[in-house]
Amino acid sequence: MDGLDQLEAQSIFILREAYRKLKPMALLWSLGKDSNVMVWLARKAFMGRVPFPVMHVDTGKKFPEMYEFRSEYTKKWNLELLLGDCPPVEDMDPSLPPAARSAARKTAGLAALIEKHQLRGVVAGIRRDEQATRAKERVFSPRGAGHRWDVRNQPPEFWDQYATPYEEGMHVRVHPLLSWREIDIWRYIERENIPLVDLYFSKNGRRYRSLGDQDITSPIESTASTVAEVIAELENSRTSERAGRAMDHESEDAFERLRVAGYL
């Protein structure tokens, strides 16, 4: 097995373990490259069909291309789609910086969906290499009452043995891509020919390396217009994947405050 085979096998094992232990469960589908890889892996894990719903927490501020992709691939991949809206930014913590306050809408929208559907498991496509706070995560990460993340009280995970503690009012976040790197994602996309929103590819010398809300996400300078060119670009890049995310340029603790409160 090569590196991609090992990552694929580990992620499929995690998805099957989660489905066996955590019901009801749903997968967060942000429409970005990582969550599309996650849906692809779930289809492989369960013989071509995802046996649990996918959720899109909709801020109403995504790019039109993302909504078009959602409509097309919900049908093509035969997905059960759960949609949830987000409250207005005025309802969010005013002490947060502007971009983080806008992103906090998704935290509240996700919490409402979890409560509405009484979910015990939520599969999310975060990776340790994306951001320092996410590097503290576990594969199976319990969230207490109020959806809060107690970073100092996470279960140990030795030899791929995953605990799924559960008490009334809590749920477990499952992270099957935690060990993947950005370049692994792109190499897997290339190998498997996984469809993507075309905003990831260069138009007029710019492309999006990370997709989010239109008002807090910016493109980067790039000439990479194919998957192979993106991979070649990443092999020589030292720039952060989230350099185009306004939230990541605000106060150092803003992202961790969001994550503790239940952000992705």
XYZ file of C-alpha atoms in Angstrom:
264
model
C 0.000 0.000 0.000
C 1.245 3.492 -0.786
C 0.625 6.540 1.385
C -2.724 7.390 -0.194
C -3.924 3.799 0.140
C -3.068 3.863 3.850
C -4.870 7.171 4.410
C -7.895 5.928 2.480
C -8.043 2.665 4.445
C -7.751 4.500 7.778
C -10.512 6.965 6.866
C -12.836 4.198 5.682
C -12.231 2.323 8.945
C -13.054 5.474 10.947
C -16.272 6.071 8.989
C -17.408 2.482 9.491
C -16.588 2.608 13.209
C -18.532 5.845 13.569
C -21.566 4.470 11.740
C -21.516 1.338 13.889
C -21.301 3.214 17.181
C -23.013 6.577 16.659
C -26.602 6.709 15.442
C -28.136 8.935 14.315
C -25.142 10.433 12.519
C -24.634 12.983 9.721
C -21.700 14.235 7.648
C -20.943 17.939 7.282
C -20.766 18.829 3.592
C -19.287 22.307 3.171
C -18.922 21.779 -0.616
C -15.163 22.327 -0.383
C -12.430 19.917 -1.486
C -12.030 18.211 1.909
C -15.710 17.506 2.414
C -16.032 16.251 -1.173
C -13.192 13.812 -0.475
C -15.019 12.797 2.700
C -18.262 12.102 0.803
C -16.248 10.124 -1.751
C -14.687 8.035 1.027
C -18.104 7.450 2.614
C -19.431 6.183 -0.710
C -16.468 3.789 -0.932
C -16.919 2.676 2.678
C -20.571 1.722 2.164
C -20.651 0.134 -1.277
C -21.387 3.252 -3.309
C -24.089 4.904 -1.199
C -23.774 7.146 1.859
C -26.126 5.532 4.431
C -26.518 8.658 6.570
C -27.499 12.258 5.748
C -25.092 14.992 4.691
C -25.616 18.426 6.220
C -24.976 21.851 4.769
C -25.032 24.680 7.308
C -25.918 27.519 4.938
C -24.851 31.053 5.784
C -26.500 32.376 2.610
C -23.136 33.870 1.608
C -21.550 31.071 -0.396
C -20.444 31.548 -3.993
C -23.069 30.805 -6.676
C -20.792 28.057 -8.039
C -20.997 26.279 -4.671
C -24.801 26.222 -4.669
C -24.798 24.930 -8.260
C -22.381 22.170 -7.243
C -24.596 21.243 -4.275
C -27.685 20.898 -6.470
C -25.873 18.837 -9.107
C -24.057 16.403 -6.828
C -26.846 15.886 -4.323
C -28.612 14.187 -7.219
C -25.601 12.518 -8.861
C -24.362 11.038 -5.588
C -27.885 10.221 -4.328
C -27.363 12.092 -1.061
C -29.911 12.749 1.669
C -29.325 16.461 2.238
C -30.185 18.260 5.478
C -30.126 22.045 5.204
C -29.838 24.471 8.080
C -29.853 28.255 8.131
C -27.703 30.487 10.313
C -28.845 33.322 12.599
C -27.933 36.940 11.776
C -24.493 38.227 12.690
C -26.088 40.702 15.111
C -26.972 37.746 17.350
C -23.337 36.669 17.660
C -20.844 37.566 20.409
C -19.953 41.256 19.801
C -16.538 40.775 21.435
C -15.377 38.617 18.500
C -13.456 40.256 15.629
C -15.614 40.922 12.525
C -14.707 37.855 10.406
C -14.807 35.498 13.394
C -18.166 36.948 14.409
C -19.473 36.250 10.913
C -18.097 32.684 11.053
C -19.764 32.174 14.442
C -23.108 32.125 12.623
C -22.166 28.670 11.350
C -21.523 27.482 14.918
C -25.044 28.478 15.923
C -26.551 27.012 12.752
C -24.759 23.704 13.306
C -25.889 23.531 16.927
C -29.505 24.018 15.827
C -29.229 21.202 13.250
C -27.661 18.825 15.772
C -30.451 19.503 18.247
C -33.209 19.307 15.632
C -32.103 15.871 14.438
C -30.848 14.631 17.854
C -27.509 13.635 16.351
C -25.043 11.539 18.318
C -22.325 11.690 15.677
C -21.193 14.513 13.357
C -18.532 13.757 10.748
C -16.364 16.778 9.897
C -13.530 17.181 7.393
C -10.942 19.039 9.456
C -7.218 18.262 9.214
C -4.429 18.759 11.743
C -2.184 20.564 9.257
C -4.760 23.296 8.529
C -4.566 25.302 11.722
C -2.808 25.058 15.091
C -6.029 24.726 17.107
C -7.198 21.813 14.963
C -3.898 20.046 15.639
C -5.149 19.495 19.208
C -8.116 17.416 18.025
C -8.848 13.711 18.370
C -10.371 11.491 15.683
C -13.396 10.837 17.915
C -13.882 14.060 19.860
C -16.685 14.314 22.438
C -18.642 17.550 22.699
C -20.368 18.268 25.987
C -23.714 19.843 26.697
C -24.007 23.064 24.734
C -21.741 21.524 22.047
C -18.631 22.774 23.799
C -15.181 21.298 23.196
C -13.118 20.656 26.333
C -9.661 20.569 24.771
C -8.076 19.424 28.054
C -10.419 16.476 28.488
C -10.153 14.411 25.311
C -9.913 10.602 25.253
C -6.553 8.977 24.427
C -6.333 7.238 21.054
C -3.666 4.542 20.996
C -3.186 2.006 18.181
C -6.306 3.201 16.324
C -8.552 2.340 19.273
C -11.255 5.004 19.378
C -13.472 5.710 22.375
C -17.014 6.948 21.784
C -18.158 8.204 25.174
C -21.745 9.331 25.290
C -23.868 11.044 27.904
C -27.235 12.727 27.584
C -26.932 16.096 25.823
C -23.566 15.426 24.186
C -22.421 14.282 20.747
C -19.176 13.080 19.174
C -17.352 14.839 16.328
C -15.661 12.359 13.996
C -12.642 13.460 11.946
C -11.686 10.879 9.298
C -9.285 13.270 7.513
C -7.358 14.369 10.589
C -4.062 12.770 9.468
C -4.284 13.956 5.861
C -2.321 16.946 4.549
C -3.506 19.451 1.966
C -1.296 17.887 -0.702
C -2.616 14.407 0.170
C -6.136 15.692 -0.482
C -5.146 16.996 -3.899
C -3.217 13.854 -4.844
C -6.227 11.766 -3.872
C -8.529 14.037 -5.904
C -6.228 13.506 -8.869
C -6.073 9.731 -8.422
C -9.821 9.300 -7.932
C -10.935 12.051 -10.324
C -13.171 13.626 -7.659
C -15.363 16.532 -8.847
C -14.722 19.983 -7.342
C -16.134 23.493 -7.465
C -14.131 25.182 -10.235
C -13.227 28.153 -8.020
C -10.210 26.085 -6.926
C -8.688 26.592 -10.381
C -7.080 29.715 -11.772
C -9.050 32.280 -13.709
C -7.303 35.484 -14.725
C -4.326 34.648 -12.532
C -6.238 33.989 -9.317
C -7.830 30.997 -7.617
C -9.295 30.061 -4.242
C -7.177 27.773 -2.122
C -9.838 27.541 0.586
C -13.573 28.163 0.113
C -15.838 29.921 2.589
C -18.252 32.842 2.646
C -17.774 35.385 -0.119
C -17.288 38.312 2.257
C -14.536 36.701 4.377
C -12.635 34.644 1.784
C -10.140 35.940 -0.779
C -8.394 34.312 -3.761
C -4.641 33.901 -4.079
C -2.421 34.699 -7.038
C -2.004 31.512 -9.064
C -1.780 30.174 -12.603
C -2.760 26.604 -11.577
C -5.771 25.666 -13.704
C -5.669 21.854 -13.367
C -5.332 19.435 -10.456
C -1.797 18.516 -11.569
C -0.803 22.198 -11.660
C -2.284 22.768 -8.174
C -0.213 19.846 -6.841
C 2.945 21.222 -8.468
C 2.204 24.643 -6.977
C 1.723 23.190 -3.480
C 4.973 21.240 -3.699
C 6.790 24.565 -3.924
C 4.596 26.713 -1.688
C 5.307 27.857 1.862
C 2.125 29.928 2.173
C -0.597 28.874 4.606
C -3.604 27.136 3.072
C -5.893 29.517 4.956
C -4.049 32.676 3.919
C -7.197 33.818 2.115
C -9.406 33.453 5.208
C -9.936 36.814 6.889
C -10.633 35.136 10.241
C -7.095 33.716 10.359
C -5.608 37.219 10.288
C -7.547 38.436 13.325
C -6.700 37.994 17.026
C -4.818 34.795 17.853
C -7.438 33.444 20.226
C -10.508 34.086 18.043
C -10.366 30.742 16.230
C -9.893 28.737 19.428
C -12.777 30.594 21.079
C -14.985 29.580 18.163
C -13.828 25.954 18.298
C -14.400 25.682 22.043
C -17.942 26.970 21.422
C -18.580 24.319 18.750
C -17.115 25.651 15.495
C -15.850 23.153 12.911
